[in-house]
PDB file of C-alpha atoms in Angstrom:
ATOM      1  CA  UNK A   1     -95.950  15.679 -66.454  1.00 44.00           C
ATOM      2  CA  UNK A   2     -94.304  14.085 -69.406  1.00 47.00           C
ATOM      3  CA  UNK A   3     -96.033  13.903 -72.343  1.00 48.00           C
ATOM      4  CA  UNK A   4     -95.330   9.862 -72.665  1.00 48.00           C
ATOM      5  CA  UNK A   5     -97.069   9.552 -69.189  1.00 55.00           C
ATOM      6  CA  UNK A   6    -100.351  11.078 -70.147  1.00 58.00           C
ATOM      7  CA  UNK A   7    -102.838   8.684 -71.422  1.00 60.00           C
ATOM      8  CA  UNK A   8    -102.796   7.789 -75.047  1.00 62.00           C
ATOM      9  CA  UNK A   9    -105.527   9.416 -77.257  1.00 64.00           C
ATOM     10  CA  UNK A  10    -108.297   7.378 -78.117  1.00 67.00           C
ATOM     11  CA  UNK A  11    -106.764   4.649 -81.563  1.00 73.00           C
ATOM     12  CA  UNK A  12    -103.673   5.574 -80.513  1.00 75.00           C
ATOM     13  CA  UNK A  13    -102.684   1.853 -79.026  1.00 81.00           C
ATOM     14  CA  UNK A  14    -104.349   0.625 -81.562  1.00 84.00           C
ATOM     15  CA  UNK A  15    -102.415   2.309 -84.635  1.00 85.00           C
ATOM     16  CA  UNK A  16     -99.027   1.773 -82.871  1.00 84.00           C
ATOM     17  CA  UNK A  17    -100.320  -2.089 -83.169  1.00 88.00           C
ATOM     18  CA  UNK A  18    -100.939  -1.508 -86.931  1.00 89.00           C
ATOM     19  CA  UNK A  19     -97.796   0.300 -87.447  1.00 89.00           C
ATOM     20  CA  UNK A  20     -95.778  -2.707 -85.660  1.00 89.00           C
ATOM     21  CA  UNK A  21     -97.783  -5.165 -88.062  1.00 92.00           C
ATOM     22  CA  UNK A  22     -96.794  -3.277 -90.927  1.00 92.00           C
ATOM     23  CA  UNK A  23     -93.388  -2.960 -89.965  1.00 90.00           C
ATOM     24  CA  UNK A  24     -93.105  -6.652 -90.180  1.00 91.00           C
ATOM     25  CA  UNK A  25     -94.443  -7.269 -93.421  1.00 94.00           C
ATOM     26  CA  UNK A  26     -92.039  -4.655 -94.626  1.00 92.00           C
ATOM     27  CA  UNK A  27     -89.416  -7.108 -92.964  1.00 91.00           C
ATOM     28  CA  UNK A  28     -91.078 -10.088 -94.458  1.00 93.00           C
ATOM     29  CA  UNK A  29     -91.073  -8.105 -97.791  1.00 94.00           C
ATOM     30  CA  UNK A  30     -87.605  -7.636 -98.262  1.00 93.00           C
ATOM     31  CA  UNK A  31     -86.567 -10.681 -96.387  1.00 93.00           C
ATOM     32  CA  UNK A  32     -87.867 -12.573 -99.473  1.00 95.00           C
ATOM     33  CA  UNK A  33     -86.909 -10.270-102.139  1.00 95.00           C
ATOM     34  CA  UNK A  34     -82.972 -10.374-100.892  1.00 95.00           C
ATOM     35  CA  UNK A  35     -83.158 -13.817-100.352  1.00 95.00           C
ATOM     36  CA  UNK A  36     -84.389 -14.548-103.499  1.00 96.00           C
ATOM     37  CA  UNK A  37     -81.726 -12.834-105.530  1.00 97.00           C
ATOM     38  CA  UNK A  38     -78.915 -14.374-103.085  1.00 97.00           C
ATOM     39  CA  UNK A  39     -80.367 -17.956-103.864  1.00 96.00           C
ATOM     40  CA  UNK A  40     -80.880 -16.902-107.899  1.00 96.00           C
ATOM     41  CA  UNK A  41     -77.235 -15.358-107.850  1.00 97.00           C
ATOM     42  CA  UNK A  42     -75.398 -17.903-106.067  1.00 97.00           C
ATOM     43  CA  UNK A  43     -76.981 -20.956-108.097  1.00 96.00           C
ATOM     44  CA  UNK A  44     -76.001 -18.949-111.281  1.00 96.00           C
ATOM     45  CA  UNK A  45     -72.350 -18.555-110.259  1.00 96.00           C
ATOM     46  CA  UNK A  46     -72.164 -22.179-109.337  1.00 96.00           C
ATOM     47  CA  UNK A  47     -73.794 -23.338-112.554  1.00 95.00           C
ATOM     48  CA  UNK A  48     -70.775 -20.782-114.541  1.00 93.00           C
ATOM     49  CA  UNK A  49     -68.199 -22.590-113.059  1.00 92.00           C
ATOM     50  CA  UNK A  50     -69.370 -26.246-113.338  1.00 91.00           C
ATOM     51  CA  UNK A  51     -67.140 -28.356-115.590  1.00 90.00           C
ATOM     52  CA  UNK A  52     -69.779 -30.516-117.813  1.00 91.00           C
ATOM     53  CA  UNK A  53     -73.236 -30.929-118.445  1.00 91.00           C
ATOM     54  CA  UNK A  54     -74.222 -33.209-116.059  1.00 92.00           C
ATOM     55  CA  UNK A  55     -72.937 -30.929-113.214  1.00 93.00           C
ATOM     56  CA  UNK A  56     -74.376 -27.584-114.885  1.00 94.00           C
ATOM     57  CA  UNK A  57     -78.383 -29.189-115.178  1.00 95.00           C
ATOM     58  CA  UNK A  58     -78.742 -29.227-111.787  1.00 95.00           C
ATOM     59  CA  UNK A  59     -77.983 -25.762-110.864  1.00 95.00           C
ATOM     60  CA  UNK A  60     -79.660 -24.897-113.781  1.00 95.00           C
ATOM     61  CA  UNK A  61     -82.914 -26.768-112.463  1.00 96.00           C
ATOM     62  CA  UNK A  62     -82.163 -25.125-109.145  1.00 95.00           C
ATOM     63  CA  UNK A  63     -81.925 -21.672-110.467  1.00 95.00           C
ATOM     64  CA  UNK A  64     -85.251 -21.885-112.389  1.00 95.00           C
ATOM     65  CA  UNK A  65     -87.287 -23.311-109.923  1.00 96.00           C
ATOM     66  CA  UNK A  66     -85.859 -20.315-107.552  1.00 96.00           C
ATOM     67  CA  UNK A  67     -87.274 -18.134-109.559  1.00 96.00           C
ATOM     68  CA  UNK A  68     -90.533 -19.361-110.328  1.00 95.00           C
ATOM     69  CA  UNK A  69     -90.776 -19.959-106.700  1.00 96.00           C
ATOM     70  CA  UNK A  70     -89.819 -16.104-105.970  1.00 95.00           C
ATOM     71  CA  UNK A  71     -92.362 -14.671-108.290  1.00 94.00           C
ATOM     72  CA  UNK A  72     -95.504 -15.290-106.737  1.00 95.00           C
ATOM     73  CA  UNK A  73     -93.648 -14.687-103.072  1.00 96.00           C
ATOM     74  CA  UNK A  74     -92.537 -11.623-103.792  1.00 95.00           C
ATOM     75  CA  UNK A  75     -96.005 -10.397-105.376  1.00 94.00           C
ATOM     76  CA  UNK A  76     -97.741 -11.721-101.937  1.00 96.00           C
ATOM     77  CA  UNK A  77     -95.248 -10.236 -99.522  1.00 95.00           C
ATOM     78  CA  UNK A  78     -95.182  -7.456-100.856  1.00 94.00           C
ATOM     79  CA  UNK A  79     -99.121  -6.923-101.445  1.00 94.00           C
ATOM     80  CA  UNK A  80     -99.081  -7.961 -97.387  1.00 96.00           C
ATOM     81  CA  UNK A  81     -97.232  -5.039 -97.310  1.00 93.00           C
ATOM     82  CA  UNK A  82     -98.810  -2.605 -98.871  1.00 91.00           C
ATOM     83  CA  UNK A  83    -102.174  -3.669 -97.857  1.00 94.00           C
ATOM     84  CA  UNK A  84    -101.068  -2.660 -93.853  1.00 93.00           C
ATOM     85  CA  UNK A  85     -99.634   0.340 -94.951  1.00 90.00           C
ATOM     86  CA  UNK A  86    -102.803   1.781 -96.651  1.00 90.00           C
ATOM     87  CA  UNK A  87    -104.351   0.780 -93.398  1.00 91.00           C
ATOM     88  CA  UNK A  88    -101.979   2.668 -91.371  1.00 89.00           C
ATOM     89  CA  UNK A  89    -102.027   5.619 -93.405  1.00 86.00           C
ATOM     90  CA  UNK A  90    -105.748   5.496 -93.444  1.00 88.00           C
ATOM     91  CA  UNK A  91    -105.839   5.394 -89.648  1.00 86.00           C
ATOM     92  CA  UNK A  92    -103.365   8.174 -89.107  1.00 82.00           C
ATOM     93  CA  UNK A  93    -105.505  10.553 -91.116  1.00 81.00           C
ATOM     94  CA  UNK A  94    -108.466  10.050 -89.131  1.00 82.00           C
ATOM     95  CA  UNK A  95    -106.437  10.444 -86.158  1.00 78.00           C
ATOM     96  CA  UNK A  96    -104.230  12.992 -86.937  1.00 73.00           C
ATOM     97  CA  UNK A  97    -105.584  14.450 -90.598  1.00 71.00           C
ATOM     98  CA  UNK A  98    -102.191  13.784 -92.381  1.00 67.00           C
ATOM     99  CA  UNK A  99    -100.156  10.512 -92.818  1.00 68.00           C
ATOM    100  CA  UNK A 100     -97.214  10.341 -90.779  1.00 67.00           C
ATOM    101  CA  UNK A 101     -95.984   7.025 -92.064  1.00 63.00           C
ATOM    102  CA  UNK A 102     -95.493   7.669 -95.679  1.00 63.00           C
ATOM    103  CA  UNK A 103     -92.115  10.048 -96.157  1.00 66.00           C
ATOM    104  CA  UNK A 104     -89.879   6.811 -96.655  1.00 73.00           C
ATOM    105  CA  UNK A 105     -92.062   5.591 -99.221  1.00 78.00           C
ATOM    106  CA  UNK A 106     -91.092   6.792-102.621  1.00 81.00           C
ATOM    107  CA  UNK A 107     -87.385   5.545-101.798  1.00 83.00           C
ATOM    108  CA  UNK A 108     -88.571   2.141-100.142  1.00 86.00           C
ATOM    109  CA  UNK A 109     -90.903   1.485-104.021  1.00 86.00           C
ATOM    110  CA  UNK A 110     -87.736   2.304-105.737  1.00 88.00           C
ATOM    111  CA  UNK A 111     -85.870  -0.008-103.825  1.00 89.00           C
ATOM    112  CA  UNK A 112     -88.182  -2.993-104.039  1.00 91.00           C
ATOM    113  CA  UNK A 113     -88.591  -1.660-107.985  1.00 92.00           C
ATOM    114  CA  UNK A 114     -85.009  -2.216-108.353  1.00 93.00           C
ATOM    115  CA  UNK A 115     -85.170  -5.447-106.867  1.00 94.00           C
ATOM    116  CA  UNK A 116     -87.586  -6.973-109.459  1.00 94.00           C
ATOM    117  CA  UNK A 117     -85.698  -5.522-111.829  1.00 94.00           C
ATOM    118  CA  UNK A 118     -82.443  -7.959-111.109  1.00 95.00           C
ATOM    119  CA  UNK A 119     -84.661 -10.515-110.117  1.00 95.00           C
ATOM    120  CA  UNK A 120     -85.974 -10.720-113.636  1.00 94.00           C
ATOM    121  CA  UNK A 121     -82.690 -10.195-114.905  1.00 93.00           C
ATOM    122  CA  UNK A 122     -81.451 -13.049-113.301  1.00 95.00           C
ATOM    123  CA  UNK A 123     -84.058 -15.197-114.127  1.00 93.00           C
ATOM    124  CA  UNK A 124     -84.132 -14.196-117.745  1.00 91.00           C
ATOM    125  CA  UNK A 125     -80.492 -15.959-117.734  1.00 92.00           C
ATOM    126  CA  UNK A 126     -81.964 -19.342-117.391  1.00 91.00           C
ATOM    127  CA  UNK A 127     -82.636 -20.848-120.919  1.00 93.00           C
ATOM    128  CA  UNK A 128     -78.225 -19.923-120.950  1.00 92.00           C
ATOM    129  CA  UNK A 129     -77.660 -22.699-118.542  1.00 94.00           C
ATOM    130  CA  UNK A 130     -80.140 -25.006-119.932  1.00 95.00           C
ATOM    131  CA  UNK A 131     -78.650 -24.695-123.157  1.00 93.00           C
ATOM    132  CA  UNK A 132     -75.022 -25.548-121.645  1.00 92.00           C
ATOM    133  CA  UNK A 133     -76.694 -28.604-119.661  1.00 91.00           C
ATOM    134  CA  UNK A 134     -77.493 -29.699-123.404  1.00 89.00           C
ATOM    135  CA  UNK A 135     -81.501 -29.185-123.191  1.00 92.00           C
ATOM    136  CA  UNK A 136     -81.818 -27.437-126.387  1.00 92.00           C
ATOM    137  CA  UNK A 137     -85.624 -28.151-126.967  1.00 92.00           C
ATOM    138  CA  UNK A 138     -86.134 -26.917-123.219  1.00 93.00           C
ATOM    139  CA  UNK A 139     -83.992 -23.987-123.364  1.00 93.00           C
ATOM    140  CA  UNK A 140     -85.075 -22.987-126.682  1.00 92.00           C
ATOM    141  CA  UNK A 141     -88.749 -23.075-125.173  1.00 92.00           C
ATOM    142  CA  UNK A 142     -88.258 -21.204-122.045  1.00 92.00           C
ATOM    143  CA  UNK A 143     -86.193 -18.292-124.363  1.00 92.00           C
ATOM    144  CA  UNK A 144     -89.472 -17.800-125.702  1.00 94.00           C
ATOM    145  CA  UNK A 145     -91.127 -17.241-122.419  1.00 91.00           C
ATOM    146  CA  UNK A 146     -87.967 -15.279-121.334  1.00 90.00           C
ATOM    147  CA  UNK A 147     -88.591 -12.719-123.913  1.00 89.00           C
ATOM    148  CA  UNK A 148     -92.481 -12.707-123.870  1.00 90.00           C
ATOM    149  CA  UNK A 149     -91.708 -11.781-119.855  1.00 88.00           C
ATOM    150  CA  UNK A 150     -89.109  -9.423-120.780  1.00 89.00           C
ATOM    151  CA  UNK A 151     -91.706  -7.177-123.220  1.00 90.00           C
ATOM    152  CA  UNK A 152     -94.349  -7.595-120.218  1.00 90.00           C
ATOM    153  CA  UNK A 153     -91.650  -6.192-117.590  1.00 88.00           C
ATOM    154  CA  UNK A 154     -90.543  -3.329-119.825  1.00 89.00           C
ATOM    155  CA  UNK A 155     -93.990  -2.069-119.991  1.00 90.00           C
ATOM    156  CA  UNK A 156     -94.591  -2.620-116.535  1.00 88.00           C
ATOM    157  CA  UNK A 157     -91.379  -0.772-115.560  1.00 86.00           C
ATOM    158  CA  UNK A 158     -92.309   2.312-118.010  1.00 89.00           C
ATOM    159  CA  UNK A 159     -96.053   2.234-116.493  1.00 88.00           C
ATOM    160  CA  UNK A 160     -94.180   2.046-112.625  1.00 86.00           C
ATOM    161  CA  UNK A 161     -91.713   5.073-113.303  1.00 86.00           C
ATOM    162  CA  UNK A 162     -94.613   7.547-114.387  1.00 87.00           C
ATOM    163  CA  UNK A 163     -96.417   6.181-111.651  1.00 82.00           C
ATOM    164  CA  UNK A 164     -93.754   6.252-109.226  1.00 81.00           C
ATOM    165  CA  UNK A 165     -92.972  10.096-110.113  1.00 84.00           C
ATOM    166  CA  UNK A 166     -95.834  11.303-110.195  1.00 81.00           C
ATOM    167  CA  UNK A 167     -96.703   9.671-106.577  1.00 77.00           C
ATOM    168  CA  UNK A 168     -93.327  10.606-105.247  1.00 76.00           C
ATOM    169  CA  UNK A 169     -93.795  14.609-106.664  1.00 79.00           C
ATOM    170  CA  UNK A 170     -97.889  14.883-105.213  1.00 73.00           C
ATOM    171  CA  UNK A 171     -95.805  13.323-101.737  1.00 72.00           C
ATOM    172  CA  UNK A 172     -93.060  16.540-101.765  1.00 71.00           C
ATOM    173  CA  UNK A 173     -96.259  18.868-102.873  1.00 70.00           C
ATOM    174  CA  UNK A 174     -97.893  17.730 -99.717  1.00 64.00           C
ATOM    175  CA  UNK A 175     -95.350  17.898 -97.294  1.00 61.00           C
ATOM    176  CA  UNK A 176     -94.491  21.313 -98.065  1.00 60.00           C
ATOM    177  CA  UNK A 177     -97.756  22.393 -97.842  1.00 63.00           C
ATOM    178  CA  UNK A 178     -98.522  21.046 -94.805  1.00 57.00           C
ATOM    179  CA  UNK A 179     -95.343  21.778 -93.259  1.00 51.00           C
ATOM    180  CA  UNK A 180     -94.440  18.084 -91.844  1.00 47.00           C
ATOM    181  CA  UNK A 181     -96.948  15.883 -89.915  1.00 47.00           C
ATOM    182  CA  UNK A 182     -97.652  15.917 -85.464  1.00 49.00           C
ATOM    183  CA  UNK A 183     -95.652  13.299 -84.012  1.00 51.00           C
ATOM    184  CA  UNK A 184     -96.616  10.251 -82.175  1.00 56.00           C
ATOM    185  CA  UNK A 185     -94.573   9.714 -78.947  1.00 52.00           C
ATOM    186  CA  UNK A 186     -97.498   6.684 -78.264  1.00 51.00           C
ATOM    187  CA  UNK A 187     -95.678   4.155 -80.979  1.00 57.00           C
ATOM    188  CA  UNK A 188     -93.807   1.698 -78.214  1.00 51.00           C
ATOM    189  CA  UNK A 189     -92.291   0.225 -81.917  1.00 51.00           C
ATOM    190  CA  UNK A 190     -90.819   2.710 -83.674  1.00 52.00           C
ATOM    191  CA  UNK A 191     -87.183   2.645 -82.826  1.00 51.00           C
ATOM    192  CA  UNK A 192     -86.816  -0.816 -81.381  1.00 49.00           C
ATOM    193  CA  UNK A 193     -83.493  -2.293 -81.979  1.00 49.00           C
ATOM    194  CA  UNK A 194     -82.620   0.645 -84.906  1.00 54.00           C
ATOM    195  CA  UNK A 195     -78.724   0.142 -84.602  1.00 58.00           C
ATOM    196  CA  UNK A 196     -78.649  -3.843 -84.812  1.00 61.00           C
ATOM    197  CA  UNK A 197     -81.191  -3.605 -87.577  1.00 72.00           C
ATOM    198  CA  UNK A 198     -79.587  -1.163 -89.879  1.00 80.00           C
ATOM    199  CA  UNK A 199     -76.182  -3.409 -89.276  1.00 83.00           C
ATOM    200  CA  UNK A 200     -77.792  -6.679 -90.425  1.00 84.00           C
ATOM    201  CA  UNK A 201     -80.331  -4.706 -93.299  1.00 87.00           C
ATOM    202  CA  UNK A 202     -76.697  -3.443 -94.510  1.00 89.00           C
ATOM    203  CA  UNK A 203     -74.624  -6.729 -94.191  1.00 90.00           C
ATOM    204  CA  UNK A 204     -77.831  -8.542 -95.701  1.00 91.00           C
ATOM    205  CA  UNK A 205     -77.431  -5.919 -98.938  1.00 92.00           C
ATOM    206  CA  UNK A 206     -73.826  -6.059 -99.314  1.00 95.00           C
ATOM    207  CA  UNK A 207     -73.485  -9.914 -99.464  1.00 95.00           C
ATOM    208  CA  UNK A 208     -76.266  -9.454-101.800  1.00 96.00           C
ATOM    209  CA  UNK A 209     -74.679  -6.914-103.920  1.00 96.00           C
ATOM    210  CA  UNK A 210     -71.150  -8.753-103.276  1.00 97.00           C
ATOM    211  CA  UNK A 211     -73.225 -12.293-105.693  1.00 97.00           C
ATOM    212  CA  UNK A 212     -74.671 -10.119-107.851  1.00 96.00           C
ATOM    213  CA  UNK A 213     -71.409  -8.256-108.959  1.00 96.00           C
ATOM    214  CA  UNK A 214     -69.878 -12.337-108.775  1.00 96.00           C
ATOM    215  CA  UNK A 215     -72.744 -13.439-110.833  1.00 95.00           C
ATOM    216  CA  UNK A 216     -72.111 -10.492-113.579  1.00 93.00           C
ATOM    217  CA  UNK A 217     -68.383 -11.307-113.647  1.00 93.00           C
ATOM    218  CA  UNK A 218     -67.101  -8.173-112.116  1.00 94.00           C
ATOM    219  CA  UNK A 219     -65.292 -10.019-109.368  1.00 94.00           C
ATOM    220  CA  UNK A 220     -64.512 -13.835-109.595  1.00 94.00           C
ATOM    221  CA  UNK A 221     -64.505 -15.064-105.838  1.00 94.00           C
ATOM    222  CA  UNK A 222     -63.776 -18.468-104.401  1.00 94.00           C
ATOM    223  CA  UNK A 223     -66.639 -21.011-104.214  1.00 94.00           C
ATOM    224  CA  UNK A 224     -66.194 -21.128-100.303  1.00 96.00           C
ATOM    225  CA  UNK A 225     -66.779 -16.966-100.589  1.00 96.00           C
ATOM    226  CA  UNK A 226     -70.060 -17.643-102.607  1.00 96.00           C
ATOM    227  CA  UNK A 227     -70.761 -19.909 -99.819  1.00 96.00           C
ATOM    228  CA  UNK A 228     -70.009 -17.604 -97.326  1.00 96.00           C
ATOM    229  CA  UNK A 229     -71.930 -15.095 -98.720  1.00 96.00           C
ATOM    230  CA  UNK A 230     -74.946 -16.700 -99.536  1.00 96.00           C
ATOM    231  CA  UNK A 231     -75.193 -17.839 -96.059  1.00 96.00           C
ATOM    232  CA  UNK A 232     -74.490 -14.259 -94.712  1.00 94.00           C
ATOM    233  CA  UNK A 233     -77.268 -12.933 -96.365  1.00 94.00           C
ATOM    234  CA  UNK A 234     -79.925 -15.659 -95.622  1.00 92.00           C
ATOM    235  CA  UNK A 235     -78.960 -15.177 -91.978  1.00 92.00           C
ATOM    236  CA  UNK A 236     -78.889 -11.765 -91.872  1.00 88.00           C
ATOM    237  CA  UNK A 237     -82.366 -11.657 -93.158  1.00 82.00           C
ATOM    238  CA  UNK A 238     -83.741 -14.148 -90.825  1.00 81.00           C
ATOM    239  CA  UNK A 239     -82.026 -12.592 -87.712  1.00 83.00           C
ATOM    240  CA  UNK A 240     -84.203  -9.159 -88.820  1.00 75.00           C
ATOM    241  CA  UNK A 241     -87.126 -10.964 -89.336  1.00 62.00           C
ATOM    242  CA  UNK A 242     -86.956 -12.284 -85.464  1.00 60.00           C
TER     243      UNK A 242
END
């Protein structure tokens, strides 16, 4: 008899549930994060090119209220997130005695880590375009908050690396001692649709990259391309979130 047609053991149905719920606030997770820098990005490039003042204030309103918008939903997706993983990982050790679920994980905190990190970039840009819509009290005021968040991210990013390292070195420490974790042939999820979802994940990122390197002049495409772009990445996102 094959081993997928015995009967599960007992939690297993119910952790391959938890695992499928915490794949999809991973989804959700990134969805946001690469949509947000694709919206920040592309309203940035547009408000670069615009010809006066009156056509540069309201990209420049756009971009700011993308990013005060992206905050908070990247700190909630993203707590979604890790608030199902700690339940999975919880689950699998009384099931199994070891996590299987968390060898991806130092790379996948780096990766959102390096998000925020041109997220806040972007957004620290925006008192720049205020000051070429000619709002010099208003871009002179949010400079000031643009640096008090920039000392408040620095420290958070030096806190994050020590934490991250020291997570991501007890993680190797623990796989080699315990020699790689059982696996779970009873996860119906794991697997589903991997080709079609690495293809979009990797369109999604370079469209993504392709604005950022626009909005950091390192390539100067066509307005149409930005377009184009923009609207690749916002569909490849939603197509993975499906």
């Amino acid at each position: 008899m094959l081993l997928t047609e015995m009967a599960p053991p007992p939690g297993a149905q119910g952790l391959a549930e938890m695992r499928a719920r915490a794949r999809t606030a991973r989804r959700r997770a990134f969805i946001a994060l690469s949509a947000a820098i694709a919206l920040l990005a592309t309203a940035q490039v547009l408000a670069d090119r615009a010809q006066s003042a009156e056509q540069t204030l309201p990209l420049a309103v756009l971009s700011l209220a993308v990013f005060l918008m992206a905050l908070p939903a990247l700190a909630i997706t993203q707590y979604v997130w890790g608030a199902h993983a700690r339940l999975v990982r919880q689950k699998e050790r009384e099931l199994y005695a070891v996590a299987r679920s968390g060898r991806a994980r130092p790379l996948s905190r780096l990766a959102v880590a390096c998000g925020w990190a041109v997220t806040l970039l972007l957004g620290w840009t925006a008192p720049h375009f205020f000051r070429e819509a000619a709002r010099y009290a208003f871009a002179d005021a949010l400079r000031w908050a643009a640096e008090a968040l920039a000392v408040m991210s620095v420290a958070a990013g030096v806190l994050f690396v020590l934490w991250w390292a020291r997570d991501a070195v007890g993680m190797l420490v623990r796989a080699l001692r315990s020699g790689g974790s059982p696996g779970d042939p009873w996860d119906p999820g794991r697997g589903a649709r991997p080709r079609e979802g690495a293809a979009l994940w990797t369109g999604a990122a370079m469209a993504v990259a392709a604005l950022v390197g626009a909005r950091a002049h390192l390539w100067e495409p066509g307005t149409a391309v930005v377009y184009a772009l923009l609207t690749a990445a916002l569909v490849c996102g939603v197509v993975t979130g499906e």
